[in-house]
Short mmCIF file of N, CA, C and O in Angstrom, two decimals:
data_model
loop_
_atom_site.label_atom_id
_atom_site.label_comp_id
_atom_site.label_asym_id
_atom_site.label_seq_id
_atom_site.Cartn_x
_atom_site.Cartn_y
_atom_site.Cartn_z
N UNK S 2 -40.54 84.26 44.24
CA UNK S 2 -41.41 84.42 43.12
C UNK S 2 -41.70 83.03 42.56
O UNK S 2 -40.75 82.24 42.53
N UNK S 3 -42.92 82.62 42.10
CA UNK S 3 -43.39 81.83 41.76
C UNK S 3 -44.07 81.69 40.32
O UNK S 3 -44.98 82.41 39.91
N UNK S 4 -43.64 80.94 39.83
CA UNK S 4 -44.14 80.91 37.80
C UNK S 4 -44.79 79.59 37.34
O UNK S 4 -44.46 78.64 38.05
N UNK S 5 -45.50 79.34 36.47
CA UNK S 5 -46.17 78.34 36.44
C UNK S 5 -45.49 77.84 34.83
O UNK S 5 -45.49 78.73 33.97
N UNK S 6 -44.99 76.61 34.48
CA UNK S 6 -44.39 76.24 33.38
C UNK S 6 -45.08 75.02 33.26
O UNK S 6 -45.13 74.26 34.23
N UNK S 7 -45.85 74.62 31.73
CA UNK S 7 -46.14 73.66 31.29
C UNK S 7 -45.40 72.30 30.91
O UNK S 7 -44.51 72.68 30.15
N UNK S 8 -45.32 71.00 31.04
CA UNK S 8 -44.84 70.25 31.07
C UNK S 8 -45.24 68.89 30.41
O UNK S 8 -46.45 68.94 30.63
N UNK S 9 -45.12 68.20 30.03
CA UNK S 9 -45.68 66.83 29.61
C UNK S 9 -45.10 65.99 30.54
O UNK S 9 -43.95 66.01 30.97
N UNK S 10 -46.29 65.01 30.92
CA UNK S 10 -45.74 64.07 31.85
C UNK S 10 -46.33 63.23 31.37
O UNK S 10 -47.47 63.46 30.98
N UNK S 11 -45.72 61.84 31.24
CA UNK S 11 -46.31 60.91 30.71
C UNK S 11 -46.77 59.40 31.82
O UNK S 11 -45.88 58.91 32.52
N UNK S 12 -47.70 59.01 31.84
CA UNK S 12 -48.46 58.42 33.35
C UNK S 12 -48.76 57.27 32.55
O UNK S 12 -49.22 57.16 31.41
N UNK S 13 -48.21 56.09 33.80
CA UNK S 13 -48.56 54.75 32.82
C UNK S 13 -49.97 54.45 33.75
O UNK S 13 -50.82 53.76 33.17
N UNK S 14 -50.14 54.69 34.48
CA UNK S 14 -51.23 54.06 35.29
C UNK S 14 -52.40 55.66 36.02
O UNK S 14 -51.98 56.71 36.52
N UNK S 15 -53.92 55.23 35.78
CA UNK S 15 -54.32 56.39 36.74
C UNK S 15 -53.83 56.74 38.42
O UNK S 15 -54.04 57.73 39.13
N UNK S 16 -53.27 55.78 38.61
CA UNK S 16 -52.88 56.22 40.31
C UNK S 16 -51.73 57.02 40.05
O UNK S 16 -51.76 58.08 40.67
N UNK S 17 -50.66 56.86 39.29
CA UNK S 17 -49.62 57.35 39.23
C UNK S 17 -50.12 59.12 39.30
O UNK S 17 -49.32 59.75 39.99
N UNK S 18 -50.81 59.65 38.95
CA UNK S 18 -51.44 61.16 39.25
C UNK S 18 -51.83 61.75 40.10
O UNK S 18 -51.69 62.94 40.34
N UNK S 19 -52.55 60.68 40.84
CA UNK S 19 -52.99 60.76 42.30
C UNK S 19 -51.96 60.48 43.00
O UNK S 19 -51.84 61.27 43.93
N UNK S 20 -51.11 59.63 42.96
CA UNK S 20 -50.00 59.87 43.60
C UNK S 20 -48.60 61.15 43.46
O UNK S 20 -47.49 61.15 44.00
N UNK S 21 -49.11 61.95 42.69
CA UNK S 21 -48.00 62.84 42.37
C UNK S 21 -48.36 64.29 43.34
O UNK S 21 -47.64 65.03 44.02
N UNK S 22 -50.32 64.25 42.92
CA UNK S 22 -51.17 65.22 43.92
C UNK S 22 -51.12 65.37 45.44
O UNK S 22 -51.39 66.36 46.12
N UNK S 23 -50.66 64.03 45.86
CA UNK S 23 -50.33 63.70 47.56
C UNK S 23 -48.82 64.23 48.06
O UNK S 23 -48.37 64.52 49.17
N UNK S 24 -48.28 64.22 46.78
CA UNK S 24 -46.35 64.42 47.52
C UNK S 24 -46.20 65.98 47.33
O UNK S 24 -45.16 66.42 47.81
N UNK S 25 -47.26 67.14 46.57
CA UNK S 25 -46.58 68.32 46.32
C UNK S 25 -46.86 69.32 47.72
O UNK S 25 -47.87 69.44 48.41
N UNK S 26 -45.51 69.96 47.82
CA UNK S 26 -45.65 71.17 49.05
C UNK S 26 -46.46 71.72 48.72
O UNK S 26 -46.99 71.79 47.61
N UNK S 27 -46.79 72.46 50.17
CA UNK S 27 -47.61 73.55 49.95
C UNK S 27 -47.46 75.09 49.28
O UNK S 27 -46.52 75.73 49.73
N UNK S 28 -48.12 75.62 48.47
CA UNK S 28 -48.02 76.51 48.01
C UNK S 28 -48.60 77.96 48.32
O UNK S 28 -49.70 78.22 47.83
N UNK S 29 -47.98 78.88 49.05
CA UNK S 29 -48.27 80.12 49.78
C UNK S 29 -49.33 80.59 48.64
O UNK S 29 -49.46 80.09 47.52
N UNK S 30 -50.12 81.81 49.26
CA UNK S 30 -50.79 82.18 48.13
C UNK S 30 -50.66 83.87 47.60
O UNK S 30 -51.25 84.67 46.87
N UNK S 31 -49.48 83.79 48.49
CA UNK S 31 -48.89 85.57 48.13
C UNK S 31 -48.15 85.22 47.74
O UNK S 31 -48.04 84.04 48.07
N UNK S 32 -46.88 85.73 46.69
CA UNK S 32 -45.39 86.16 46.92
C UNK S 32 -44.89 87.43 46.65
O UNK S 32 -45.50 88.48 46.46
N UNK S 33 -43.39 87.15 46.66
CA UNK S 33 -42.73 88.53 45.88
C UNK S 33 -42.58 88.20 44.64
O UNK S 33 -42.47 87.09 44.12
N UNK S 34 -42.58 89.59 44.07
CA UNK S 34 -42.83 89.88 42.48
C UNK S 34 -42.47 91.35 42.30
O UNK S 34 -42.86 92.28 43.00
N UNK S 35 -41.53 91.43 41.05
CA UNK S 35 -41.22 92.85 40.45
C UNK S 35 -42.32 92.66 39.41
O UNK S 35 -42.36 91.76 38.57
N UNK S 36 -43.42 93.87 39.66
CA UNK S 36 -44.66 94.00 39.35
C UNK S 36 -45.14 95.15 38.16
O UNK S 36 -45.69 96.06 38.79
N UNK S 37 -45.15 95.35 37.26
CA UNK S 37 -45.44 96.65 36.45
C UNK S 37 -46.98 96.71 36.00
O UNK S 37 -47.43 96.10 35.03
N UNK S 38 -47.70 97.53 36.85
CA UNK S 38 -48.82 98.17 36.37
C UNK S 38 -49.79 99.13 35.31
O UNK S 38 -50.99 99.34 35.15
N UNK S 39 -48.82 99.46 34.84
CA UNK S 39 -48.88 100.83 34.23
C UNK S 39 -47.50 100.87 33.14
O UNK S 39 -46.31 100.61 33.32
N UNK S 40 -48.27 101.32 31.96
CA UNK S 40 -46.27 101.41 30.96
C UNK S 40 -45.92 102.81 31.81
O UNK S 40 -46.70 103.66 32.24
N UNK S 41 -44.64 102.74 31.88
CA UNK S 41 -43.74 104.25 32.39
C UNK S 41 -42.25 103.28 32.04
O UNK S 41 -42.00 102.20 31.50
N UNK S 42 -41.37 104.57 32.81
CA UNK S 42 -40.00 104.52 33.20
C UNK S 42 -39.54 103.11 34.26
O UNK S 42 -40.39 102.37 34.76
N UNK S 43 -38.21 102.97 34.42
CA UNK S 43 -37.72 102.27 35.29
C UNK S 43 -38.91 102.22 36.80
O UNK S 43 -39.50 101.22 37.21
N UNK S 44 -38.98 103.37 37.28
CA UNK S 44 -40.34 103.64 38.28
C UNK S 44 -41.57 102.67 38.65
O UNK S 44 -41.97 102.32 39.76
N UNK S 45 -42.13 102.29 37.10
CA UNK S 45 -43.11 101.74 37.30
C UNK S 45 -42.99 100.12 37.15
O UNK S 45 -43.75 99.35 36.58
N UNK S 46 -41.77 99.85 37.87
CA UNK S 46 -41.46 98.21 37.86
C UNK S 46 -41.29 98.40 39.93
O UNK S 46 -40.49 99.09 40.57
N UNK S 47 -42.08 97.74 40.28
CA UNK S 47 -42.13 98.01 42.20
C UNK S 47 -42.14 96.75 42.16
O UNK S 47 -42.51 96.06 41.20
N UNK S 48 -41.55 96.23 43.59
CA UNK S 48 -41.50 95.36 44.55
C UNK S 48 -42.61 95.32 45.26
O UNK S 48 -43.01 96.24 45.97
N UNK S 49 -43.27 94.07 45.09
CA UNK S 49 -44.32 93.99 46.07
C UNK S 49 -44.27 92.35 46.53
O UNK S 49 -43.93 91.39 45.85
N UNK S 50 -44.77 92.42 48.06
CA UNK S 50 -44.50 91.77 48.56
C UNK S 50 -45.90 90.58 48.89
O UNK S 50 -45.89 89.50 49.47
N UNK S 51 -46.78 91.19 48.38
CA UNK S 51 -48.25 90.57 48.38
C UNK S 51 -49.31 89.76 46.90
O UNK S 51 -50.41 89.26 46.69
N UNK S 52 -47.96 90.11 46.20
CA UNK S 52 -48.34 89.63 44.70
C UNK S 52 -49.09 87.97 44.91
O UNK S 52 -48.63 87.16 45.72
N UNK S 53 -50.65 87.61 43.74
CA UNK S 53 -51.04 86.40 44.12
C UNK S 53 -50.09 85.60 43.36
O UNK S 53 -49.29 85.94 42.48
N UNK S 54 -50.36 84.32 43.93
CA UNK S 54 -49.34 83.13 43.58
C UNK S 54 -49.87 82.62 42.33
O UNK S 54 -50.81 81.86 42.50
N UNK S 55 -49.49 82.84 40.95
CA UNK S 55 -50.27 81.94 40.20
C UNK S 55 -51.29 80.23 40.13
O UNK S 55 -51.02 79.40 41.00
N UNK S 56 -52.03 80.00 39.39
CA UNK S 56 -52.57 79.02 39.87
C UNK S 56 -52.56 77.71 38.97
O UNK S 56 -53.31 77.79 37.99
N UNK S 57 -51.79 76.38 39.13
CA UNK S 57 -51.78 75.63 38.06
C UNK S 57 -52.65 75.02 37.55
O UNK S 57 -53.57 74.70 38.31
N UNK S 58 -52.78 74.53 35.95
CA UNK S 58 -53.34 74.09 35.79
C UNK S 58 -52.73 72.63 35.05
O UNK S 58 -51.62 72.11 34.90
N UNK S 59 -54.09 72.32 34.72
CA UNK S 59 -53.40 70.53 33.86
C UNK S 59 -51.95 70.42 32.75
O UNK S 59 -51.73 71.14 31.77
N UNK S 60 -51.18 69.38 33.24
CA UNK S 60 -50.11 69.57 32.41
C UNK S 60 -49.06 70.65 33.07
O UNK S 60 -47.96 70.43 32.56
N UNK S 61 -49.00 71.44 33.75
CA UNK S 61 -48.46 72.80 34.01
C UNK S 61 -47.78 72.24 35.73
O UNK S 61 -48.50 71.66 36.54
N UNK S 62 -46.73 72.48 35.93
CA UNK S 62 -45.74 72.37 37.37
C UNK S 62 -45.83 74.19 37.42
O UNK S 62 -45.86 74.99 36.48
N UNK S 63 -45.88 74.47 39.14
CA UNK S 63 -45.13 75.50 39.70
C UNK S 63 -43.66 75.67 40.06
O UNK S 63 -43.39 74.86 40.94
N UNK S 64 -42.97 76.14 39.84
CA UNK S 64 -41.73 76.68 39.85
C UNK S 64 -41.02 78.00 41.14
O UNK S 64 -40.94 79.18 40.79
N UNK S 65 -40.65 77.64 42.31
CA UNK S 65 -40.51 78.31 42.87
C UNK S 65 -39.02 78.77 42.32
O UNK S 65 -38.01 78.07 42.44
N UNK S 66 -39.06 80.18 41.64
CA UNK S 66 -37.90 80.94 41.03
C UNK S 66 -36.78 81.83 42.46
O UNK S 66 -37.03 82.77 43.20
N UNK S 67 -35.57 80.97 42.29
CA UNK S 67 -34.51 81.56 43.26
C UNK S 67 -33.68 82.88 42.62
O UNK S 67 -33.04 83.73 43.23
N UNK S 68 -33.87 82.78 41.49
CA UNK S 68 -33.11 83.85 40.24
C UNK S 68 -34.18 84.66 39.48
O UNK S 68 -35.28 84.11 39.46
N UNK S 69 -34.11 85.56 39.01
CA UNK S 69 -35.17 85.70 37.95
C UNK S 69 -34.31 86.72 37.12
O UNK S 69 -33.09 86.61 37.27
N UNK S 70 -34.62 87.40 36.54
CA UNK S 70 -33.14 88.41 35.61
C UNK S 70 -34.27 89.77 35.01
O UNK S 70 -35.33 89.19 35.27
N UNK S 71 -34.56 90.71 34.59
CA UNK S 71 -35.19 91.40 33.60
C UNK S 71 -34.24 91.57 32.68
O UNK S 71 -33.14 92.03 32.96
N UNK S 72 -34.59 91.23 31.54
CA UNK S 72 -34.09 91.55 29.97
C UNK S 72 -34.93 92.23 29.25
O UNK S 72 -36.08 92.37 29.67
N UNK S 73 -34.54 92.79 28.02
CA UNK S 73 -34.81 93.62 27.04
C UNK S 73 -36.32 93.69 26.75
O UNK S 73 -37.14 94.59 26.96
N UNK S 74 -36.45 92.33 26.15
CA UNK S 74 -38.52 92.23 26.33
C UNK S 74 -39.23 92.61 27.59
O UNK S 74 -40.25 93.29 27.53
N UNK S 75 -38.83 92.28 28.48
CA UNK S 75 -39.47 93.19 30.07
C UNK S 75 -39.22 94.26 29.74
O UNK S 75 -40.29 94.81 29.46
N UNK S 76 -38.05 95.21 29.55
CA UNK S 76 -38.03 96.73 29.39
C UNK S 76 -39.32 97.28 28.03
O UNK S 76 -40.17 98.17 28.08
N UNK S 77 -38.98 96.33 26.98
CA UNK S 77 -40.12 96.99 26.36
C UNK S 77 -41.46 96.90 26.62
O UNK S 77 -42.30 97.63 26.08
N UNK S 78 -41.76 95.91 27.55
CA UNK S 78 -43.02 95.71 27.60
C UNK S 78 -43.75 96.54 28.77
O UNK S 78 -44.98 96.63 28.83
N UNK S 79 -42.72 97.24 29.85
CA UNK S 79 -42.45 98.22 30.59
C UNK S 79 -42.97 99.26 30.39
O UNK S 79 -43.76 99.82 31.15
N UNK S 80 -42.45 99.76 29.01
CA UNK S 80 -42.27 100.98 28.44
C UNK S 80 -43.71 101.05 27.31
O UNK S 80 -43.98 102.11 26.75
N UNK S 81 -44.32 100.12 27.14
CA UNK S 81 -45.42 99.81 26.58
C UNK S 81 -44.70 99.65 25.07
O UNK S 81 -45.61 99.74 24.24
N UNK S 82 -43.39 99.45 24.39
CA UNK S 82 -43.76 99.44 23.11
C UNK S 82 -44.00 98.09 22.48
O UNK S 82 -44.06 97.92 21.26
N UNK S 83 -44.11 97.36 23.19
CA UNK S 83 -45.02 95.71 22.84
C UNK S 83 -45.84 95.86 23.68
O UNK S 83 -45.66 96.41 24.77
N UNK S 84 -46.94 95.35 23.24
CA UNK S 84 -48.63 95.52 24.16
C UNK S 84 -48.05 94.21 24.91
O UNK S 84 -47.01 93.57 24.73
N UNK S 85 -49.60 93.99 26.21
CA UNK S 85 -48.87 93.80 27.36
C UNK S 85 -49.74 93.49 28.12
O UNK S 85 -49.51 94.06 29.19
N UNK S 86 -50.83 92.78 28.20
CA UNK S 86 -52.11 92.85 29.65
C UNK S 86 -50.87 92.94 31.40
O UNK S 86 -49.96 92.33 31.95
N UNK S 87 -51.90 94.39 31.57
CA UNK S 87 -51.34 95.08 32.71
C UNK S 87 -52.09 94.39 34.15
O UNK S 87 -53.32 94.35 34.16
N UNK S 88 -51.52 93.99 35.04
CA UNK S 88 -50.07 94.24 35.83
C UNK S 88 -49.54 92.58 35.18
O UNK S 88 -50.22 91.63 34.78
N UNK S 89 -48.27 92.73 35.27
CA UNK S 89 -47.48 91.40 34.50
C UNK S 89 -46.25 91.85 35.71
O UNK S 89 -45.90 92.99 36.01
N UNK S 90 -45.70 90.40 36.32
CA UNK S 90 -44.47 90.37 36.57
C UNK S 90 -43.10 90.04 36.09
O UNK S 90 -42.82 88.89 35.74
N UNK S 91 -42.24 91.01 36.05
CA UNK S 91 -41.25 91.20 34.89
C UNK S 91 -40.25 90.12 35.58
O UNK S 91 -40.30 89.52 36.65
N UNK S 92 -39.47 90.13 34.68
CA UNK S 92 -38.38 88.21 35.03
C UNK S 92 -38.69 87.31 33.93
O UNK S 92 -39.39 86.37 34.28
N UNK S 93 -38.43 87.33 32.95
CA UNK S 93 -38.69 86.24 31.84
C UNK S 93 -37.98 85.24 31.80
O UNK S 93 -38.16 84.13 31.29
N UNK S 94 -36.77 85.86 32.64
CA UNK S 94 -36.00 84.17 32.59
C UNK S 94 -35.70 84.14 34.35
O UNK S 94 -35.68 85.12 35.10
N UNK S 95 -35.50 82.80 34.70
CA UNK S 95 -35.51 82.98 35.98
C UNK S 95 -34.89 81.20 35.84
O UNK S 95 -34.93 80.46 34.86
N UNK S 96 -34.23 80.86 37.52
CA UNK S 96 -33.91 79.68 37.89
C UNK S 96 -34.78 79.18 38.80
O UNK S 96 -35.57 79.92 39.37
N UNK S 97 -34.74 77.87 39.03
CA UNK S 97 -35.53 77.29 40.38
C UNK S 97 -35.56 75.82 40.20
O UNK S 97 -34.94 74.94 39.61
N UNK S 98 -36.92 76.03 41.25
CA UNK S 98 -36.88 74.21 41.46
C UNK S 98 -38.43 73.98 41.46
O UNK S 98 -39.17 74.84 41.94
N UNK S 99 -38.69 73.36 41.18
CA UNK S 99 -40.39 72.65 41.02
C UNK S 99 -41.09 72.66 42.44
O UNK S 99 -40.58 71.81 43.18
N UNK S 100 -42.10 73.36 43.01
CA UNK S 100 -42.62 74.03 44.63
C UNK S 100 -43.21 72.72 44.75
O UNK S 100 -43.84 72.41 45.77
#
């Protein structure tokens, strides 16, 4: 699973950016993701294996997540009782390393 986290980076020179754009891996454009479409039960949190890869933008690193956890705010947001733009992948906290 893959997450996109904002960052400040601070660049003394314009090459230094262009040089950061040349060293990053490549980034698949599927992954896996525990996926909720729809508010329901435990049920409507699926495994899918085709989920798109988010897409970064300025300021913002990708994060390829080795951990991810569901906690309490995923269950409610699950269950619809915090609104929610549907489909969202549940894992709010998660570990990793910069893709």
């Amino acid at each position: 699973m893959f997450s996109v986290a904002s960052r400040r980076v601070a660049v003394q020179s314009p090459n230094a950016f262009v040089f950061m754009r040349r060293c990053m891996s490549t980034i698949p454009s599927t992954m896996k993701a525990a996926v909720v479409r729809e508010p329901g039960d435990a049920h409507a949190l699926k495994f899918e294996t085709d989920f798109p890869t988010p897409s970064m933008g300025a300021g913002q690193v990708i994060v390829k997540n080795e951990f991810a956890g569901i906690n309490f705010i995923d269950t409610y947001h699950r269950k619809g009782l915090y609104p929610r733009d549907f489909p969202f992948i549940g894992g709010q906290e998660g570990g990793g390393a910069i893709a």
